[in-house]
Amino acid sequence: MAKYALLVWLCSFCAFAQPAASSDIPSLKPADLAPWYWLKKLNGQDPLLMSAKAISDFNAKVIAAVPERVALASLPNAISGKEVKKAITAISHTSERYLASGKALDWPPYLASRNLAAIKESQPLRFALVVRRTAMRTFPTTTRVFKKDLNTDLDRFQETGLFPGQALAIMATSRDGKWYFAQSRNYRAWVQAADVAIGSRQDVLAYGQKTPFLMTTGARVETVFNPVEPRVSQRKFDMGLRLPLAAFKGHDLYGQNPYSGYVVTLPVRNRDGSLAFKPALIARSQGVHVGYLPYTQGNLIRQAFKFLGERYGWGHDFDGRDCTGFVGEVYRTFGFLLPRNSGEQGYGQFGLNHRFGKGQVSQKLAVLKKAPVGSLIYLPGHVAMLLGWQDGKPWIIHDVAGLAYLKDGKLYRGVLNGVSVTPLLPLMLSPSTSYLEASYNIKTLQ
């Protein structure tokens, strides 16, 4: 038995030690792509960084410090029409845009689709829960639009993603009635009506506060198939979603004994668009945890690596996520609710901040040397997570589109377009400025 256990251990090690696919990442070794390699650098020291209560208090401070973060429970039952129109027009950028065919966008139909004339002087707020993963859009349309370079990875109408169970305040309806202009906890934009269910204010706001709850900790989690209620059969969930555990006491759920799983309560949409709740089963083999994960450096590494290799998705496009989506979903598993955009996170007056001007490389390195794993490095338009140190140099994990560094005295430009492990120091933001030189804040959530 001892020989067999040793063989299993050696085989698992060899699997990680196989050469990586052809890589243009400077200094990358196959082991760098394995979480155990970075976990062992903790030397078995992995204390709790913050309690659940402390994280809850932290979230309250974020709401107070970041205007874009909104406590939906604080919203009134009606809002002035002038404010709604201002919110809609604030995101309705009419810069030069193109369709994938190369044809310039004809703006009038998109501007008319917002239905501003129908907004009342006092606009009642309705409340809704998201029932399936969906997108928030600049305009009420699924049309993909781009800048003149026609980089189809960057749909300029894509704002962010929404996930099942997230609460919304509905502020207005599009001209065709198929879209709502909505306020989430950290964003305002258009969402497809078919992807949300309208309910009472009380039911909507109470859903995300129910206890006990199950936290989705895998990159993807799926409910068990059932032939009875398709609205909760094989439903997919991303990391960091809080699902209330149902008070289900029977031994037969949709024809299956639920003892080997967790029964959760999920929001569903009735045919008339109204909200209802149904029990659903998630197998224990899925990536889930009862309650939030303990906030430790080791868990930060484990959670971040679950996304390694996922395709980059601007604004949660391509069923993926971008740099702040990656950070946000990882930290949500511990209970943190961060602002959506990198600027809101990086400039926000929350957490332990070490702010810098351009350059100051030695000072930044001194801070990074003392910073715990999971600390966030902010530079214009991007955020990366500190993974650890190797050969006296910092390494990061981040969801990133481009790759640039100096090679033989010339700027090498490549592509990453995914969640990637890279050294920090060689990366260049521009031909004359490195990532570290451009960074303006090193933030630790504490």
CSV table of C-alpha atoms in Angstrom, one decimal:
chain,number,residue,atom,x,y,z
A,1,MET,CA,0.0,0.0,0.0
A,2,ALA,CA,2.8,2.4,0.8
A,3,LYS,CA,4.4,1.7,-2.6
A,4,TYR,CA,1.1,2.3,-4.3
A,5,ALA,CA,0.5,5.6,-2.5
A,6,LEU,CA,4.0,6.7,-3.5
A,7,LEU,CA,3.4,5.8,-7.1
A,8,VAL,CA,0.1,7.8,-7.1
A,9,TRP,CA,2.0,10.8,-5.7
A,10,LEU,CA,4.8,10.5,-8.2
A,11,CYS,CA,2.3,10.2,-11.1
A,12,SER,CA,0.4,13.3,-9.9
A,13,PHE,CA,3.7,15.2,-9.7
A,14,CYS,CA,4.7,14.0,-13.2
A,15,ALA,CA,1.4,15.2,-14.6
A,16,PHE,CA,2.2,18.7,-13.5
A,17,ALA,CA,5.9,18.4,-14.6
A,18,GLN,CA,5.1,17.8,-18.2
A,19,PRO,CA,6.2,20.5,-20.6
A,20,ALA,CA,3.7,23.3,-21.0
A,21,ALA,CA,2.3,24.0,-24.5
A,22,SER,CA,4.6,26.2,-26.5
A,23,SER,CA,5.0,29.4,-24.4
A,24,ASP,CA,6.2,32.9,-25.0
A,25,ILE,CA,5.9,33.8,-21.3
A,26,PRO,CA,9.3,34.9,-20.0
A,27,SER,CA,10.8,32.5,-17.4
A,28,LEU,CA,7.7,30.3,-17.3
A,29,LYS,CA,8.2,26.7,-16.0
A,30,PRO,CA,5.6,23.9,-16.1
A,31,ALA,CA,5.3,23.9,-12.3
A,32,ASP,CA,4.3,27.6,-12.4
A,33,LEU,CA,0.9,26.5,-13.8
A,34,ALA,CA,0.1,24.3,-10.8
A,35,PRO,CA,-1.5,25.7,-7.6
A,36,TRP,CA,0.5,23.3,-5.4
A,37,TYR,CA,3.7,25.0,-6.5
A,38,TRP,CA,2.5,28.3,-5.1
A,39,LEU,CA,0.8,26.8,-2.1
A,40,LYS,CA,4.0,25.2,-0.9
A,41,LYS,CA,5.6,28.6,-0.7
A,42,LEU,CA,3.2,29.4,2.2
A,43,ASN,CA,5.3,26.9,4.2
A,44,GLY,CA,2.1,25.6,5.9
A,45,GLN,CA,1.3,29.0,7.3
A,46,ASP,CA,-2.2,29.9,6.2
A,47,PRO,CA,-4.1,31.9,8.9
A,48,LEU,CA,-7.5,33.4,8.5
A,49,LEU,CA,-7.1,36.9,7.2
A,50,MET,CA,-10.6,38.3,8.1
A,51,SER,CA,-13.7,36.8,9.7
A,52,ALA,CA,-17.1,36.8,7.9
A,53,LYS,CA,-18.3,39.5,10.2
A,54,ALA,CA,-15.3,41.7,9.3
A,55,ILE,CA,-15.8,41.1,5.6
A,56,SER,CA,-19.5,42.2,6.0
A,57,ASP,CA,-18.4,45.4,7.7
A,58,PHE,CA,-15.8,45.9,4.9
A,59,ASN,CA,-18.6,45.7,2.3
A,60,ALA,CA,-20.5,48.4,4.2
A,61,LYS,CA,-17.5,50.6,4.0
A,62,VAL,CA,-17.2,50.0,0.2
A,63,ILE,CA,-20.8,51.1,-0.3
A,64,ALA,CA,-20.0,54.3,1.6
A,65,ALA,CA,-16.7,54.9,-0.2
A,66,VAL,CA,-17.6,54.1,-3.8
A,67,PRO,CA,-20.6,56.0,-5.4
A,68,GLU,CA,-21.0,53.3,-8.0
A,69,ARG,CA,-21.8,50.7,-5.3
A,70,VAL,CA,-25.5,50.9,-4.4
A,71,ALA,CA,-27.4,49.3,-1.5
A,72,LEU,CA,-30.6,48.4,-3.4
A,73,ALA,CA,-32.5,48.3,-0.1
A,74,SER,CA,-31.9,52.0,0.3
A,75,LEU,CA,-33.6,52.9,-2.9
A,76,PRO,CA,-37.1,54.5,-2.8
A,77,ASN,CA,-40.2,53.0,-4.4
A,78,ALA,CA,-40.1,55.6,-7.1
A,79,ILE,CA,-37.4,57.8,-8.7
A,80,SER,CA,-37.6,61.0,-10.7
A,81,GLY,CA,-37.9,60.6,-14.4
A,82,LYS,CA,-35.2,63.2,-14.9
A,83,GLU,CA,-32.8,61.0,-12.9
A,84,VAL,CA,-33.7,57.9,-14.9
A,85,LYS,CA,-33.1,59.7,-18.2
A,86,LYS,CA,-29.8,61.1,-16.9
A,87,ALA,CA,-28.7,57.5,-16.0
A,88,ILE,CA,-29.6,56.2,-19.4
A,89,THR,CA,-28.0,58.9,-21.4
A,90,ALA,CA,-24.9,58.8,-19.2
A,91,ILE,CA,-23.9,55.4,-20.6
A,92,SER,CA,-25.3,56.0,-24.2
A,93,HIS,CA,-22.0,56.9,-25.8
A,94,THR,CA,-22.4,57.7,-29.4
A,95,SER,CA,-18.7,57.5,-30.5
A,96,GLU,CA,-17.9,56.2,-33.9
A,97,ARG,CA,-18.8,52.5,-34.0
A,98,TYR,CA,-18.9,49.8,-36.6
A,99,LEU,CA,-20.7,46.5,-37.2
A,100,ALA,CA,-18.6,43.3,-37.8
A,101,SER,CA,-19.2,43.9,-41.6
A,102,GLY,CA,-17.3,47.1,-41.4
A,103,LYS,CA,-20.4,49.2,-41.9
A,104,ALA,CA,-20.6,52.4,-39.8
A,105,LEU,CA,-23.3,52.2,-37.1
A,106,ASP,CA,-26.6,54.1,-37.8
A,107,TRP,CA,-27.3,55.7,-34.5
A,108,PRO,CA,-30.9,56.9,-34.6
A,109,PRO,CA,-32.6,53.5,-34.2
A,110,TYR,CA,-30.5,52.7,-31.2
A,111,LEU,CA,-31.2,56.1,-29.6
A,112,ALA,CA,-34.9,55.7,-30.2
A,113,SER,CA,-34.9,52.2,-28.7
A,114,ARG,CA,-34.2,53.7,-25.3
A,115,ASN,CA,-37.8,54.9,-25.2
A,116,LEU,CA,-37.0,58.1,-23.2
A,117,ALA,CA,-40.3,59.7,-24.1
A,118,ALA,CA,-42.3,57.1,-22.1
A,119,ILE,CA,-40.5,57.8,-18.9
A,120,LYS,CA,-42.8,59.5,-16.4
A,121,GLU,CA,-42.1,62.4,-14.2
A,122,SER,CA,-42.0,60.0,-11.3
A,123,GLN,CA,-40.9,56.6,-12.4
A,124,PRO,CA,-41.9,53.6,-10.2
A,125,LEU,CA,-39.2,51.1,-9.3
A,126,ARG,CA,-39.8,47.4,-9.8
A,127,PHE,CA,-37.6,44.7,-8.4
A,128,ALA,CA,-36.4,41.6,-10.0
A,129,LEU,CA,-34.0,38.6,-9.7
A,130,VAL,CA,-31.8,37.4,-12.5
A,131,VAL,CA,-32.8,33.8,-13.4
A,132,ARG,CA,-29.9,33.0,-15.8
A,133,ARG,CA,-26.5,34.4,-16.7
A,134,THR,CA,-27.0,37.4,-18.9
A,135,ALA,CA,-25.4,40.6,-20.0
A,136,MET,CA,-25.9,44.3,-19.2
A,137,ARG,CA,-25.7,46.3,-22.4
A,138,THR,CA,-25.1,50.0,-23.3
A,139,PHE,CA,-28.2,50.0,-25.5
A,140,PRO,CA,-31.2,47.6,-25.5
A,141,THR,CA,-29.8,45.3,-28.2
A,142,THR,CA,-27.8,42.2,-28.8
A,143,THR,CA,-26.1,43.8,-31.8
A,144,ARG,CA,-22.3,43.6,-31.4
A,145,VAL,CA,-20.4,46.8,-32.3
A,146,PHE,CA,-16.8,47.7,-32.5
A,147,LYS,CA,-14.2,50.4,-32.9
A,148,LYS,CA,-12.8,51.0,-36.4
A,149,ASP,CA,-10.1,48.4,-35.9
A,150,LEU,CA,-13.0,45.8,-35.9
A,151,ASN,CA,-11.4,43.9,-32.9
A,152,THR,CA,-14.3,41.5,-32.5
A,153,ASP,CA,-13.1,40.5,-29.0
A,154,LEU,CA,-14.2,43.9,-27.7
A,155,ASP,CA,-17.9,44.5,-28.2
A,156,ARG,CA,-18.4,48.1,-27.2
A,157,PHE,CA,-22.0,47.6,-26.2
A,158,GLN,CA,-21.0,45.0,-23.6
A,159,GLU,CA,-21.0,46.5,-20.2
A,160,THR,CA,-20.9,43.6,-17.7
A,161,GLY,CA,-22.4,40.3,-16.7
A,162,LEU,CA,-25.3,39.4,-14.4
A,163,PHE,CA,-25.7,36.0,-12.6
A,164,PRO,CA,-28.6,34.0,-11.2
A,165,GLY,CA,-29.9,35.3,-8.0
A,166,GLN,CA,-28.6,38.8,-8.3
A,167,ALA,CA,-31.1,41.5,-7.4
A,168,LEU,CA,-32.1,44.4,-9.7
A,169,ALA,CA,-34.1,47.6,-9.5
A,170,ILE,CA,-35.9,48.1,-12.8
A,171,MET,CA,-36.0,51.7,-13.8
A,172,ALA,CA,-37.3,51.8,-17.3
A,173,THR,CA,-38.4,49.6,-20.3
A,174,SER,CA,-37.2,49.7,-23.9
A,175,ARG,CA,-39.4,50.7,-26.8
A,176,ASP,CA,-39.9,47.1,-27.9
A,177,GLY,CA,-40.6,46.0,-24.3
A,178,LYS,CA,-37.9,43.3,-24.4
A,179,TRP,CA,-35.3,45.1,-22.3
A,180,TYR,CA,-35.2,46.7,-18.9
A,181,PHE,CA,-32.9,49.5,-17.8
A,182,ALA,CA,-31.8,48.2,-14.4
A,183,GLN,CA,-29.6,49.1,-11.4
A,184,SER,CA,-27.6,46.2,-9.9
A,185,ARG,CA,-25.5,46.6,-6.8
A,186,ASN,CA,-22.6,48.0,-8.8
A,187,TYR,CA,-23.9,48.9,-12.3
A,188,ARG,CA,-26.6,50.5,-14.4
A,189,ALA,CA,-27.4,49.3,-17.9
A,190,TRP,CA,-29.9,47.4,-20.1
A,191,VAL,CA,-30.7,43.7,-19.5
A,192,GLN,CA,-33.0,41.4,-21.5
A,193,ALA,CA,-36.4,41.1,-19.8
A,194,ALA,CA,-36.5,37.3,-20.6
A,195,ASP,CA,-33.5,36.8,-18.3
A,196,VAL,CA,-35.1,38.3,-15.1
A,197,ALA,CA,-38.2,37.8,-13.1
A,198,ILE,CA,-40.2,40.6,-11.5
A,199,GLY,CA,-41.2,40.1,-7.9
A,200,SER,CA,-42.1,42.0,-4.7
A,201,ARG,CA,-39.5,44.3,-3.3
A,202,GLN,CA,-39.4,42.1,-0.1
A,203,ASP,CA,-38.9,38.8,-1.9
A,204,VAL,CA,-36.2,40.1,-4.2
A,205,LEU,CA,-34.1,41.8,-1.6
A,206,ALA,CA,-34.5,39.0,1.0
A,207,TYR,CA,-33.3,36.3,-1.4
A,208,GLY,CA,-29.6,37.2,-1.2
A,209,GLN,CA,-29.7,37.5,2.6
A,210,LYS,CA,-31.2,34.1,3.4
A,211,THR,CA,-29.3,31.6,5.6
A,212,PRO,CA,-28.0,29.0,5.5
A,213,PHE,CA,-26.6,29.2,2.0
A,214,LEU,CA,-24.4,27.4,-0.4
A,215,MET,CA,-21.5,29.2,-2.1
A,216,THR,CA,-20.5,28.2,-5.6
A,217,THR,CA,-16.7,27.8,-5.4
A,218,GLY,CA,-16.0,26.0,-8.7
A,219,ALA,CA,-15.4,27.9,-12.0
A,220,ARG,CA,-18.7,26.3,-13.1
A,221,VAL,CA,-21.4,24.6,-11.0
A,222,GLU,CA,-24.4,22.8,-12.4
A,223,THR,CA,-27.7,21.6,-10.9
A,224,VAL,CA,-28.6,17.9,-11.4
A,225,PHE,CA,-30.8,17.0,-14.4
A,226,ASN,CA,-34.5,16.5,-13.7
A,227,PRO,CA,-37.3,15.7,-16.1
A,228,VAL,CA,-40.0,17.5,-14.1
A,229,GLU,CA,-39.0,21.1,-13.7
A,230,PRO,CA,-36.8,22.3,-16.7
A,231,ARG,CA,-36.4,25.7,-15.2
A,232,VAL,CA,-34.0,24.3,-12.5
A,233,SER,CA,-32.6,21.3,-14.5
A,234,GLN,CA,-28.9,21.5,-15.5
A,235,ARG,CA,-28.8,25.2,-14.6
A,236,LYS,CA,-25.3,26.6,-14.7
A,237,PHE,CA,-23.7,28.9,-12.2
A,238,ASP,CA,-20.4,30.8,-12.1
A,239,MET,CA,-18.1,31.1,-9.1
A,240,GLY,CA,-19.1,33.2,-6.2
A,241,LEU,CA,-22.9,32.9,-6.2
A,242,ARG,CA,-24.8,32.7,-3.0
A,243,LEU,CA,-27.7,30.2,-3.2
A,244,PRO,CA,-30.1,29.7,-0.2
A,245,LEU,CA,-30.3,26.2,1.1
A,246,ALA,CA,-33.9,25.0,1.0
A,247,ALA,CA,-35.8,23.6,4.0
A,248,PHE,CA,-36.5,20.3,2.1
A,249,LYS,CA,-37.2,17.3,4.3
A,250,GLY,CA,-38.5,14.7,1.9
A,251,HIS,CA,-36.7,11.8,0.2
A,252,ASP,CA,-37.9,12.5,-3.4
A,253,LEU,CA,-37.1,15.6,-5.3
A,254,TYR,CA,-38.2,15.4,-9.0
A,255,GLY,CA,-37.9,11.6,-8.8
A,256,GLN,CA,-34.4,11.6,-7.1
A,257,ASN,CA,-33.3,11.1,-3.5
A,258,PRO,CA,-31.5,14.3,-2.7
A,259,TYR,CA,-29.4,12.9,0.2
A,260,SER,CA,-26.2,12.9,-1.9
A,261,GLY,CA,-26.6,16.6,-2.8
A,262,TYR,CA,-27.7,20.0,-1.6
A,263,VAL,CA,-31.2,21.3,-2.1
A,264,VAL,CA,-31.2,25.0,-2.9
A,265,THR,CA,-33.9,27.5,-3.7
A,266,LEU,CA,-33.6,29.1,-7.1
A,267,PRO,CA,-35.5,32.0,-8.7
A,268,VAL,CA,-37.5,31.1,-11.8
A,269,ARG,CA,-39.5,33.1,-14.3
A,270,ASN,CA,-43.2,32.4,-14.9
A,271,ARG,CA,-44.7,32.9,-18.4
A,272,ASP,CA,-46.0,36.3,-17.4
A,273,GLY,CA,-42.5,37.4,-16.3
A,274,SER,CA,-43.3,37.1,-12.6
A,275,LEU,CA,-41.0,35.7,-10.0
A,276,ALA,CA,-41.3,32.3,-8.4
A,277,PHE,CA,-39.0,30.0,-6.4
A,278,LYS,CA,-38.3,26.3,-7.0
A,279,PRO,CA,-36.1,23.8,-5.2
A,280,ALA,CA,-33.1,22.4,-7.2
A,281,LEU,CA,-30.5,19.8,-6.5
A,282,ILE,CA,-26.7,20.3,-6.6
A,283,ALA,CA,-24.6,17.2,-6.3
A,284,ARG,CA,-22.0,17.2,-3.5
A,285,SER,CA,-19.4,16.4,-6.2
A,286,GLN,CA,-19.8,19.9,-7.5
A,287,GLY,CA,-17.6,22.8,-6.4
A,288,VAL,CA,-19.7,24.2,-3.6
A,289,HIS,CA,-19.2,25.1,0.1
A,290,VAL,CA,-21.8,25.7,2.8
A,291,GLY,CA,-21.3,29.3,3.7
A,292,TYR,CA,-18.4,31.5,2.5
A,293,LEU,CA,-14.9,30.0,2.2
A,294,PRO,CA,-12.4,31.0,4.9
A,295,TYR,CA,-10.5,34.0,3.7
A,296,THR,CA,-6.9,32.8,3.5
A,297,GLN,CA,-3.9,33.1,1.1
A,298,GLY,CA,-4.1,29.4,0.3
A,299,ASN,CA,-7.8,29.7,-0.6
A,300,LEU,CA,-7.1,32.7,-2.8
A,301,ILE,CA,-4.5,30.6,-4.8
A,302,ARG,CA,-6.9,27.7,-5.1
A,303,GLN,CA,-9.8,29.8,-6.3
A,304,ALA,CA,-7.8,31.9,-8.7
A,305,PHE,CA,-6.3,28.7,-10.4
A,306,LYS,CA,-9.8,27.4,-11.0
A,307,PHE,CA,-10.0,30.0,-13.8
A,308,LEU,CA,-6.5,29.3,-15.3
A,309,GLY,CA,-6.8,29.1,-19.1
A,310,GLU,CA,-10.3,30.5,-19.4
A,311,ARG,CA,-10.8,32.7,-22.4
A,312,TYR,CA,-10.8,36.5,-21.7
A,313,GLY,CA,-14.2,38.0,-22.0
A,314,TRP,CA,-14.5,41.8,-22.1
A,315,GLY,CA,-17.4,42.7,-19.7
A,316,HIS,CA,-18.1,39.0,-19.0
A,317,ASP,CA,-18.4,38.4,-22.7
A,318,PHE,CA,-17.8,34.9,-24.3
A,319,ASP,CA,-19.3,33.2,-21.2
A,320,GLY,CA,-16.1,34.3,-19.4
A,321,ARG,CA,-14.9,37.4,-17.5
A,322,ASP,CA,-12.3,40.2,-17.7
A,323,CYS,CA,-9.6,41.3,-15.2
A,324,THR,CA,-12.0,42.8,-12.7
A,325,GLY,CA,-14.6,40.0,-13.2
A,326,PHE,CA,-11.9,37.5,-12.4
A,327,VAL,CA,-10.9,39.3,-9.2
A,328,GLY,CA,-14.5,40.0,-8.3
A,329,GLU,CA,-15.6,36.3,-8.6
A,330,VAL,CA,-12.6,35.0,-6.7
A,331,TYR,CA,-13.1,37.4,-3.8
A,332,ARG,CA,-16.9,36.8,-3.8
A,333,THR,CA,-16.3,33.3,-2.6
A,334,PHE,CA,-15.1,34.8,0.7
A,335,GLY,CA,-18.0,37.3,0.9
A,336,PHE,CA,-16.4,40.4,-0.6
A,337,LEU,CA,-18.6,42.6,-2.9
A,338,LEU,CA,-16.2,44.7,-4.9
A,339,PRO,CA,-17.0,47.5,-7.4
A,340,ARG,CA,-17.2,46.4,-11.0
A,341,ASN,CA,-14.5,48.4,-12.8
A,342,SER,CA,-10.8,48.6,-12.2
A,343,GLY,CA,-10.8,52.3,-11.6
A,344,GLU,CA,-13.5,52.0,-9.0
A,345,GLN,CA,-11.6,49.3,-7.3
A,346,GLY,CA,-8.1,50.9,-7.6
A,347,TYR,CA,-9.0,54.4,-6.6
A,348,GLY,CA,-11.6,53.4,-4.1
A,349,GLN,CA,-10.9,54.4,-0.5
A,350,PHE,CA,-11.2,50.9,1.0
A,351,GLY,CA,-8.8,48.2,2.0
A,352,LEU,CA,-5.1,48.8,2.7
A,353,ASN,CA,-3.8,51.0,-0.1
A,354,HIS,CA,-0.3,51.8,-1.1
A,355,ARG,CA,-0.6,54.6,-3.7
A,356,PHE,CA,2.2,55.6,-6.1
A,357,GLY,CA,3.0,57.8,-9.0
A,358,LYS,CA,4.5,56.6,-12.3
A,359,GLY,CA,7.8,54.9,-11.7
A,360,GLN,CA,8.9,54.5,-8.1
A,361,VAL,CA,9.8,50.9,-8.9
A,362,SER,CA,12.0,50.2,-5.8
A,363,GLN,CA,9.3,51.5,-3.5
A,364,LYS,CA,6.6,49.3,-5.2
A,365,LEU,CA,8.8,46.3,-5.0
A,366,ALA,CA,9.4,46.9,-1.3
A,367,VAL,CA,5.6,47.0,-0.7
A,368,LEU,CA,5.1,43.9,-2.8
A,369,LYS,CA,7.7,42.0,-0.9
A,370,LYS,CA,5.7,42.4,2.3
A,371,ALA,CA,2.2,42.1,0.7
A,372,PRO,CA,0.3,38.9,1.3
A,373,VAL,CA,-0.7,36.6,-1.6
A,374,GLY,CA,-3.9,37.9,-3.3
A,375,SER,CA,-3.0,41.6,-3.0
A,376,LEU,CA,-4.2,43.5,-6.0
A,377,ILE,CA,-1.9,45.5,-8.3
A,378,TYR,CA,-3.8,48.3,-10.2
A,379,LEU,CA,-2.6,50.0,-13.4
A,380,PRO,CA,-4.6,52.0,-15.9
A,381,GLY,CA,-7.4,49.7,-17.1
A,382,HIS,CA,-6.1,46.6,-15.5
A,383,VAL,CA,-5.8,44.7,-12.2
A,384,ALA,CA,-3.6,41.7,-11.4
A,385,MET,CA,-3.4,39.5,-8.3
A,386,LEU,CA,-0.1,38.8,-6.5
A,387,LEU,CA,0.6,35.1,-6.7
A,388,GLY,CA,4.0,34.8,-5.0
A,389,TRP,CA,7.7,35.2,-5.5
A,390,GLN,CA,10.1,33.1,-7.5
A,391,ASP,CA,13.8,33.7,-7.8
A,392,GLY,CA,13.4,36.9,-5.9
A,393,LYS,CA,10.8,38.3,-8.4
A,394,PRO,CA,7.0,38.8,-8.1
A,395,TRP,CA,4.6,36.7,-10.1
A,396,ILE,CA,1.0,37.4,-10.8
A,397,ILE,CA,-2.2,35.7,-12.0
A,398,HIS,CA,-4.6,37.8,-14.1
A,399,ASP,CA,-7.2,37.8,-16.8
A,400,VAL,CA,-5.6,39.7,-19.6
A,401,ALA,CA,-5.9,40.2,-23.4
A,402,GLY,CA,-2.5,41.3,-24.5
A,403,LEU,CA,1.1,40.4,-23.9
A,404,ALA,CA,4.1,42.7,-24.3
A,405,TYR,CA,7.7,42.7,-23.1
A,406,LEU,CA,11.2,43.6,-24.3
A,407,LYS,CA,13.0,40.9,-26.2
A,408,ASP,CA,16.5,41.4,-27.6
A,409,GLY,CA,16.0,45.1,-27.1
A,410,LYS,CA,12.8,45.2,-29.1
A,411,LEU,CA,9.2,45.2,-27.9
A,412,TYR,CA,7.6,41.8,-28.4
A,413,ARG,CA,3.8,41.8,-28.7
A,414,GLY,CA,1.9,38.6,-28.3
A,415,VAL,CA,-1.5,37.6,-27.1
A,416,LEU,CA,-2.7,36.0,-23.9
A,417,ASN,CA,-6.5,36.4,-24.0
A,418,GLY,CA,-7.2,34.4,-20.9
A,419,VAL,CA,-6.5,33.9,-17.2
A,420,SER,CA,-2.7,33.6,-17.1
A,421,VAL,CA,0.2,33.2,-14.8
A,422,THR,CA,3.1,35.5,-15.6
A,423,PRO,CA,6.1,37.3,-14.1
A,424,LEU,CA,5.3,40.9,-13.3
A,425,LEU,CA,8.5,42.7,-14.0
A,426,PRO,CA,9.0,42.0,-17.7
A,427,LEU,CA,5.5,43.0,-18.7
A,428,MET,CA,5.1,46.3,-20.6
A,429,LEU,CA,2.0,48.5,-20.8
A,430,SER,CA,3.6,50.5,-23.6
A,431,PRO,CA,6.9,50.6,-25.4
A,432,SER,CA,8.3,52.9,-22.7
A,433,THR,CA,6.4,51.9,-19.6
A,434,SER,CA,6.3,48.6,-17.7
A,435,TYR,CA,3.4,47.3,-15.7
A,436,LEU,CA,5.1,48.0,-12.5
A,437,GLU,CA,6.1,51.6,-13.5
A,438,ALA,CA,2.5,52.3,-14.6
A,439,SER,CA,0.9,50.8,-11.4
A,440,TYR,CA,-0.7,53.3,-9.1
A,441,ASN,CA,-2.0,51.2,-6.2
A,442,ILE,CA,-1.2,48.0,-4.4
A,443,LYS,CA,-4.3,47.1,-2.4
A,444,THR,CA,-4.8,44.4,0.2
A,445,LEU,CA,-8.4,43.7,1.2
A,446,GLN,CA,-8.3,43.9,5.0
